[in-house]
mmCIF file of C-alpha atoms in Angstrom:
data_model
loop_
_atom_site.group_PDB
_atom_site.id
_atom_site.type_symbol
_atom_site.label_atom_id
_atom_site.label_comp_id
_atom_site.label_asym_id
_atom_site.label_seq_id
_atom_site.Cartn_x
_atom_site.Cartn_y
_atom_site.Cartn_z
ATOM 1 C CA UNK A 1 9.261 9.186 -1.203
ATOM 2 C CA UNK A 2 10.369 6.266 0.592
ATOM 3 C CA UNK A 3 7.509 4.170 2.742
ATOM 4 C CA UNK A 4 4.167 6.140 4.519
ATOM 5 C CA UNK A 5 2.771 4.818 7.821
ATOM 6 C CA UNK A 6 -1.015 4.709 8.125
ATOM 7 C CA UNK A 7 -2.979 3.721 11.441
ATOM 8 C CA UNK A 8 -6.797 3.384 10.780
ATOM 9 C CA UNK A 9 -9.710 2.762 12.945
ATOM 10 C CA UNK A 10 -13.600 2.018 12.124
ATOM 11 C CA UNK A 11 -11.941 -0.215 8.692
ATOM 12 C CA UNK A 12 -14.501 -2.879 8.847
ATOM 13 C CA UNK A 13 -17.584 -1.401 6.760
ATOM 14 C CA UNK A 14 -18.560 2.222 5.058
ATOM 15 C CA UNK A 15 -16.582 5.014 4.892
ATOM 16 C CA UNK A 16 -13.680 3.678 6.599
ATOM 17 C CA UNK A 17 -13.182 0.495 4.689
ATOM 18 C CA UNK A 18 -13.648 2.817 1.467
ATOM 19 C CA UNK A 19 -10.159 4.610 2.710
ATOM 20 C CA UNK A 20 -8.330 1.543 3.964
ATOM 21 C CA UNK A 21 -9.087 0.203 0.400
ATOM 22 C CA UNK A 22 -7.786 3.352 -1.004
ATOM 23 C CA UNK A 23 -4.744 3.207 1.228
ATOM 24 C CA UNK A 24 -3.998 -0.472 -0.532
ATOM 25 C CA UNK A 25 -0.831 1.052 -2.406
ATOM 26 C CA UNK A 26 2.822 0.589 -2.488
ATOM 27 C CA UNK A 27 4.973 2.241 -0.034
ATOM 28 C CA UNK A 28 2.295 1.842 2.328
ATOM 29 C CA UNK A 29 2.241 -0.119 5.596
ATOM 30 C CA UNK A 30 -1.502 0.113 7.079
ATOM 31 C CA UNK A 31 -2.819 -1.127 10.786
ATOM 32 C CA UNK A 32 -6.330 -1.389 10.875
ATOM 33 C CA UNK A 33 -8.196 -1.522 13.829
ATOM 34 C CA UNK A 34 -11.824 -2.329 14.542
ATOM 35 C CA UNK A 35 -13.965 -4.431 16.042
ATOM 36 C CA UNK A 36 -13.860 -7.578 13.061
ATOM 37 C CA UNK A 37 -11.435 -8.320 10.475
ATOM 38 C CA UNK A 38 -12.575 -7.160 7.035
ATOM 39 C CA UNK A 39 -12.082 -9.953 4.927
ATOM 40 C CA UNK A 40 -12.404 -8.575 1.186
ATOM 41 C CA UNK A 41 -9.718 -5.964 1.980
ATOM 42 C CA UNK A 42 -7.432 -8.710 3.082
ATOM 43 C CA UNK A 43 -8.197 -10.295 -0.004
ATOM 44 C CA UNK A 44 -7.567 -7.101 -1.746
ATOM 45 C CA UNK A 45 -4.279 -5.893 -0.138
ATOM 46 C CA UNK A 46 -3.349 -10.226 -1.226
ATOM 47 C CA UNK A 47 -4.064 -9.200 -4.746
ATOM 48 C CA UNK A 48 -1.890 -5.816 -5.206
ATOM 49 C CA UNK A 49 0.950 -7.059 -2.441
ATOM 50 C CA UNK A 50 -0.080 -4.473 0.056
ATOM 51 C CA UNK A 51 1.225 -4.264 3.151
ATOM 52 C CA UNK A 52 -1.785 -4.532 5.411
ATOM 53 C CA UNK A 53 -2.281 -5.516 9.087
ATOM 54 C CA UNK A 54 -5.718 -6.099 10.696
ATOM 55 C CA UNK A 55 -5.996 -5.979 14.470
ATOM 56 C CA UNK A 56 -9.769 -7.005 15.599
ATOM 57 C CA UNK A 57 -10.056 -4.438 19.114
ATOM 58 C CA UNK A 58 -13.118 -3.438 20.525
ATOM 59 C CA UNK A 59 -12.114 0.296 21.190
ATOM 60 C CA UNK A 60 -14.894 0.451 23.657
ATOM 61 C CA UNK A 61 -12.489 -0.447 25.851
ATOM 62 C CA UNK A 62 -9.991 1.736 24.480
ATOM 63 C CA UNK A 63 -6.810 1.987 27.165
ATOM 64 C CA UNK A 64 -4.863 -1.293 26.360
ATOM 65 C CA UNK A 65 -5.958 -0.647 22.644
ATOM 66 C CA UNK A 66 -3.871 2.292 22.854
ATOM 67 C CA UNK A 67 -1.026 1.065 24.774
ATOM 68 C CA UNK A 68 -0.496 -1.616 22.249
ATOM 69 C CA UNK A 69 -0.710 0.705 19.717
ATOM 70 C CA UNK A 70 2.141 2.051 20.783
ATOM 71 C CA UNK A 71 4.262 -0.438 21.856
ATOM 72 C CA UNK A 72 3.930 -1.357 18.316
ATOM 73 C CA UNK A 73 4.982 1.802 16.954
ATOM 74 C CA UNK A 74 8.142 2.334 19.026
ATOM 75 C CA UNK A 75 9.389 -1.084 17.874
ATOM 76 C CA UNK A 76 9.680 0.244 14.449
ATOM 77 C CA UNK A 77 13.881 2.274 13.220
ATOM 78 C CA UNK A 78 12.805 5.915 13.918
ATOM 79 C CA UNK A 79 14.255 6.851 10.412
ATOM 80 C CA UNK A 80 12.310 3.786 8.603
ATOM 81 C CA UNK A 81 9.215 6.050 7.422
ATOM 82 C CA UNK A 82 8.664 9.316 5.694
ATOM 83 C CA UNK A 83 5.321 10.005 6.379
ATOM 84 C CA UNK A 84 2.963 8.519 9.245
ATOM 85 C CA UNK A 85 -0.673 8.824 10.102
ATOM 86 C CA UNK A 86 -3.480 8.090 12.340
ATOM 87 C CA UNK A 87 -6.908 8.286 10.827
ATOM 88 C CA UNK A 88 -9.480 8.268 14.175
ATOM 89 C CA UNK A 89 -12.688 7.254 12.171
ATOM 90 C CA UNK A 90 -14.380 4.862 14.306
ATOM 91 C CA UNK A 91 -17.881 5.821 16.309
ATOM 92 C CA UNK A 92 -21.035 4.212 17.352
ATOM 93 C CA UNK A 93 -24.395 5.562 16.698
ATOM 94 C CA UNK A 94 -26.811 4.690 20.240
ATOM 95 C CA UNK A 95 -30.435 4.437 19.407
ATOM 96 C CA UNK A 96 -32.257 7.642 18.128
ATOM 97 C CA UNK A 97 -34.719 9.870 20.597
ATOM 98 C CA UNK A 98 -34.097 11.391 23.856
ATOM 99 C CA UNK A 99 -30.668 10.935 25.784
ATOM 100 C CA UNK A 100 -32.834 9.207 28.612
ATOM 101 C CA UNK A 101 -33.976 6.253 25.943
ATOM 102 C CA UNK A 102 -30.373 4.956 26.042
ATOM 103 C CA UNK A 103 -29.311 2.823 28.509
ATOM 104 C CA UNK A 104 -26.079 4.053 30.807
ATOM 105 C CA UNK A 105 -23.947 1.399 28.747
ATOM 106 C CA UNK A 106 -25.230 2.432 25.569
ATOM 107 C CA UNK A 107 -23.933 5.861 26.597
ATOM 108 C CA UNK A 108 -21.009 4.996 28.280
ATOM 109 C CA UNK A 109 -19.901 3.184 24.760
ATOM 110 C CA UNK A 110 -20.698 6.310 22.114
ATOM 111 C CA UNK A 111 -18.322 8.077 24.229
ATOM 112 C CA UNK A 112 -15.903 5.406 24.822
ATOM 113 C CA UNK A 113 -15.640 4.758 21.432
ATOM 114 C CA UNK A 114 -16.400 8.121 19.410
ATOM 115 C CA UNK A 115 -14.501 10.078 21.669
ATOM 116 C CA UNK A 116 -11.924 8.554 24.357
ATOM 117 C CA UNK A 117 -10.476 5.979 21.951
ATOM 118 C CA UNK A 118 -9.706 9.128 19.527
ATOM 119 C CA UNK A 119 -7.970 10.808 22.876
ATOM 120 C CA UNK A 120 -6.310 7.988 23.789
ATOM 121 C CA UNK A 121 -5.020 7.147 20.434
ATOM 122 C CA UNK A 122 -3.504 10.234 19.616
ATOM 123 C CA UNK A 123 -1.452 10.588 22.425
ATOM 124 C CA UNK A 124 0.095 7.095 22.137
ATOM 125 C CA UNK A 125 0.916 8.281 18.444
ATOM 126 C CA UNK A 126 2.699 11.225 19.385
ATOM 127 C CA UNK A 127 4.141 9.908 22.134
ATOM 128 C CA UNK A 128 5.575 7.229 20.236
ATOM 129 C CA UNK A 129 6.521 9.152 16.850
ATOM 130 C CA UNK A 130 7.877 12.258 18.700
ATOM 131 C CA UNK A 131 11.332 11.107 18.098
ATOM 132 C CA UNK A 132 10.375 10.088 14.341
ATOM 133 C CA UNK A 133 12.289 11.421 11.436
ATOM 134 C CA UNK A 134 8.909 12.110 9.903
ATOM 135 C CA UNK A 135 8.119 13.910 12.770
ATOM 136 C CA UNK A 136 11.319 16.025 12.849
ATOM 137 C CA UNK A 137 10.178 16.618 8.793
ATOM 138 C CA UNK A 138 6.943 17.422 9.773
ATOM 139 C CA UNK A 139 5.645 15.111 8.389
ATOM 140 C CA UNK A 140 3.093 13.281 11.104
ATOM 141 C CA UNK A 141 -0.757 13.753 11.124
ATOM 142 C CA UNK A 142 -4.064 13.075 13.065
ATOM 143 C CA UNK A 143 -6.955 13.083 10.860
ATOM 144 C CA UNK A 144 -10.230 12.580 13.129
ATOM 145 C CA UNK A 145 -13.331 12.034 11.190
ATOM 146 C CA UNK A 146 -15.581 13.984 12.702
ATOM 147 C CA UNK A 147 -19.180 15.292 12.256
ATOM 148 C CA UNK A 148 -21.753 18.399 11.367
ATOM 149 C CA UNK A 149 -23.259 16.822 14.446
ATOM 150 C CA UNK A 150 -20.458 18.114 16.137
ATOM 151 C CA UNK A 151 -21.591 21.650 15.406
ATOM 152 C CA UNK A 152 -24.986 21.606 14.953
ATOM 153 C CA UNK A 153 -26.929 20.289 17.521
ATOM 154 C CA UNK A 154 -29.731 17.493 16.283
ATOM 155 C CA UNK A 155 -32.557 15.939 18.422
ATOM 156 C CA UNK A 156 -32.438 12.771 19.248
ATOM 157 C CA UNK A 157 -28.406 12.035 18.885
ATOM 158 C CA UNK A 158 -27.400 13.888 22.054
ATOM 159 C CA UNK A 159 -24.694 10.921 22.092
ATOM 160 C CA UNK A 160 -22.948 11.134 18.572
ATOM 161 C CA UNK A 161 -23.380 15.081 18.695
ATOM 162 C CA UNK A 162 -21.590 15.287 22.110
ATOM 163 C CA UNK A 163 -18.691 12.524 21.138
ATOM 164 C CA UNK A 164 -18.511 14.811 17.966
ATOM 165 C CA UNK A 165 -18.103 17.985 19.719
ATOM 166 C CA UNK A 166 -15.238 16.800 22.103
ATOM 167 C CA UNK A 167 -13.659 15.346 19.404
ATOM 168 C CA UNK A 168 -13.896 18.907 17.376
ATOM 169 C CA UNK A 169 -12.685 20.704 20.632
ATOM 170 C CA UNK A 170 -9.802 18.274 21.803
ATOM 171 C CA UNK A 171 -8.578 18.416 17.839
ATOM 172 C CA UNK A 172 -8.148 22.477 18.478
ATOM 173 C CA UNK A 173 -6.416 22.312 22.034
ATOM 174 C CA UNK A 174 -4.222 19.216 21.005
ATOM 175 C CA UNK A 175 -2.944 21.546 17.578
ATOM 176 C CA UNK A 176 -2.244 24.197 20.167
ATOM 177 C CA UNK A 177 -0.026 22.168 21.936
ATOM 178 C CA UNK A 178 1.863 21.305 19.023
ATOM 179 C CA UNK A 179 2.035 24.743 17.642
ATOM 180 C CA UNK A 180 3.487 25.794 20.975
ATOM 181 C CA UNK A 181 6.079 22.744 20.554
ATOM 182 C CA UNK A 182 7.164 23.749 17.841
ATOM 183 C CA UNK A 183 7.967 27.429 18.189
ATOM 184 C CA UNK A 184 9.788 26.092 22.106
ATOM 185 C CA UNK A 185 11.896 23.464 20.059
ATOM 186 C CA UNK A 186 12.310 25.268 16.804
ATOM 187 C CA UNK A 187 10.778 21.873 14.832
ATOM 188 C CA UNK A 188 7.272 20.895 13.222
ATOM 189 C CA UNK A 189 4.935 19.422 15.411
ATOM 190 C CA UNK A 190 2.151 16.749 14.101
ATOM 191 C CA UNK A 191 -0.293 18.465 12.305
ATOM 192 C CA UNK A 192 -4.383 18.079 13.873
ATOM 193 C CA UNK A 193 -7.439 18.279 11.983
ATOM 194 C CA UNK A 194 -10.780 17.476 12.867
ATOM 195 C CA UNK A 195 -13.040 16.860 9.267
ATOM 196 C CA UNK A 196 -16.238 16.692 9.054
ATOM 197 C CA UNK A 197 -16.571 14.530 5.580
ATOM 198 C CA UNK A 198 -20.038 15.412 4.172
ATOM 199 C CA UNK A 199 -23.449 13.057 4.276
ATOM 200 C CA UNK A 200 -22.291 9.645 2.630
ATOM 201 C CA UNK A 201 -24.726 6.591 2.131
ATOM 202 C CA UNK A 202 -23.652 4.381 5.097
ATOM 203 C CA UNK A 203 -25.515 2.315 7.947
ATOM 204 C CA UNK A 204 -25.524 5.349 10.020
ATOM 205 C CA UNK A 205 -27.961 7.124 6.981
ATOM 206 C CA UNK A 206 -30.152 3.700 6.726
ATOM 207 C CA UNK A 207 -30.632 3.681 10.728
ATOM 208 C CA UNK A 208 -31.439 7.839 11.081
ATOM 209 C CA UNK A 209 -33.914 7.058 8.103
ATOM 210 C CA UNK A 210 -35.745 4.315 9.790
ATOM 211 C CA UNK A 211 -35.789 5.850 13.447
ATOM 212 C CA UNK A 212 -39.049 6.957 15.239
ATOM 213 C CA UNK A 213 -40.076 10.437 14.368
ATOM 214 C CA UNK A 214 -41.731 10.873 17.409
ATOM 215 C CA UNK A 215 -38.519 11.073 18.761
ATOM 216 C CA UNK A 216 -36.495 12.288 15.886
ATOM 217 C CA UNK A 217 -37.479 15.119 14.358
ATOM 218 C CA UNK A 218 -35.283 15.422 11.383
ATOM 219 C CA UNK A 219 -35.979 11.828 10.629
ATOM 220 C CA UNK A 220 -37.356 13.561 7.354
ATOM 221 C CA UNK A 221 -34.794 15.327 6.556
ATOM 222 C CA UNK A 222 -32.614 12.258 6.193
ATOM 223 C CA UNK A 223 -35.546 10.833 4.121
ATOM 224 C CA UNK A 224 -35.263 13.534 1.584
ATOM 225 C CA UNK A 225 -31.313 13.372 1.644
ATOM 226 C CA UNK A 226 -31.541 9.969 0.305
ATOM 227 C CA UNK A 227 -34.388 10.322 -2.191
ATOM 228 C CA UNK A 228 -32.756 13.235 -3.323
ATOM 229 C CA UNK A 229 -29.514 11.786 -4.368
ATOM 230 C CA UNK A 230 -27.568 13.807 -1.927
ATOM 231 C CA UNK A 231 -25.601 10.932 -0.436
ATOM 232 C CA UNK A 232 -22.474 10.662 -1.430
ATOM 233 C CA UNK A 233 -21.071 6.870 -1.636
ATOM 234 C CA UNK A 234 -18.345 5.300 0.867
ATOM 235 C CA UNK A 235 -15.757 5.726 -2.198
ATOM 236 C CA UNK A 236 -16.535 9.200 -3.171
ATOM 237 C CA UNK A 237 -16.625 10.071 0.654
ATOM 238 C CA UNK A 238 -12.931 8.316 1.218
ATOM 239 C CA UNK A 239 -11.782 10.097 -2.145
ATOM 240 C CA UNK A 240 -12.618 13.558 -0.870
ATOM 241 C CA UNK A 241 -11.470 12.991 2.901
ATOM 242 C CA UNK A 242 -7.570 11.757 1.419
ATOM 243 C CA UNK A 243 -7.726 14.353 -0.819
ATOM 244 C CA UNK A 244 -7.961 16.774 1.853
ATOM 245 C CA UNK A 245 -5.324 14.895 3.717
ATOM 246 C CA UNK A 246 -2.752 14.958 0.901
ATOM 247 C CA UNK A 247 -3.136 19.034 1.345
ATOM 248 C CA UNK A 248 -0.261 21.388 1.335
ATOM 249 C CA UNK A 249 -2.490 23.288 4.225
ATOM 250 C CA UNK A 250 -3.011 20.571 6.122
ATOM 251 C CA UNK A 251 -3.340 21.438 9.911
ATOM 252 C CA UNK A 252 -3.631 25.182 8.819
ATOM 253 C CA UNK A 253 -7.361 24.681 10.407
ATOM 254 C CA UNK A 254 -7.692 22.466 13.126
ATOM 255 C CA UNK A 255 -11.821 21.838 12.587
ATOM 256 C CA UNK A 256 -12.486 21.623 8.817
ATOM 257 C CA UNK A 257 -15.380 20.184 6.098
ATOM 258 C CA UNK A 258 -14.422 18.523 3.012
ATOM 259 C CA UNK A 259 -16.849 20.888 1.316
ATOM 260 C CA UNK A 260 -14.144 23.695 2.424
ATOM 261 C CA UNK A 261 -12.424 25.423 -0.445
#
């Protein structure tokens, strides 16, 4: 295959910088966006020749993020790539305990950022790759990382579980729009998944660990997790969620768990 496009957000730290790292091959042009530039994966894609662009956006404001997005994409030949890719992964975790503990712009951002940016982004990629070769090939994705949260409600993380949900829900209406594309036009659409990657050691884990109880019921729970070895790392996490990317049936669910066989 000739060159793959990749758009990823949340690259800076944990899971997310795991896959960008992993992305760090040939044939690959990457964009990552997140709030700061992630300098040992610069160095990185330096070292194997990668092609690798880092765009520091705060996708709490997530409108002109995703107009620029795609203003970039449409500049690029139409034919030029045989695969592309948007990996939504970015979201912010508010403080832990009740909803009313969290102050309106500490809501206003989980949302913002776990939920609208993911929106907002994947309409400016399929507006902008609709006309794509890849696209015509069926060969254009939307991964969003999403959550057990986002199916099992949790005390405390009203927030995160809510951002999660939409995201989960959106993901399912968004792949019946493109199934109904397709079978108007008689092409693929973009395939849509929403996975939920499994409990990986990240600052997310270290901060439900160390949260107030009184608010947080399953703060044990996440105690045990970790003392239990039951954490996967930010590598093994990354490994599992491209593997399931990389899958023939892609798309064929629209909400999914890397634990799914």
């Amino acid at each position: 295959m000739g060159e793959s496009l990749f758009i990823l957000t949340g690259a800076s730290r944990g899971m997310g910088a795991a896959i960008a790292e992993e992305l760090l091959q040939p044939g690959h042009v990457l964009l990552c966006l997140s709030r700061h530039t992630n300098t040992a994966l610069q160095e990185r894609a330096s070292a194997v020749n990668a092609n690798l662009t880092q765009w520091p956006r705060d996708l709490a404001e997530p409108a002109p993020v995703a107009d620029e997005v795609e203003a970039w994409l449409r500049a690029f030949d139409s034919a030029r790539f045989d695969a592309a890719t948007l990996i939504n992964n970015a979201g912010v975790l508010t403080r832990i305990g009740p909803m009313d503990e969290c102050s309106t712009a500490e809501l206003s951002v989980a949302l913002r950022v776990g939920l609208e940016a993911a929106m907002l982004l994947t309409a400016s990629f399929l507006r902008a790759t609709r006309g794509w070769r890849a696209m015509r090939e069926g060969r254009c994705k939307v991964l969003n990382v999403s959550s057990g949260l986002g199916r099992r409600a949790m005390a405390g993380s009203a927030p995160y579980c809510a951002a999660k949900a939409g995201m989960d829900h959106f993901t399912r209406a968004a792949a019946l729009d493109e199934s109904h594309r397709a079978a108007a036009q008689g092409l693929p659409g973009a395939a849509i998944v929403s996975l939920a990657p499994g409990v990986i050691d990240t600052d997310m884990q270290t901060h439900l660990r160390g949260a107030d109880g009184s608010g947080f019921p399953d703060q044990r729970n996440f105690v045990q997790l970790k003392s239990s070895g039951q954490l996967a790392s930010p590598h093994d996490a990354a490994v599992r969620v491209l593997a399931y990317l990389s899958r023939d049936d892609f798309g064929s669910h629209p909400t999914a768990d890397v634990r799914d066989a």
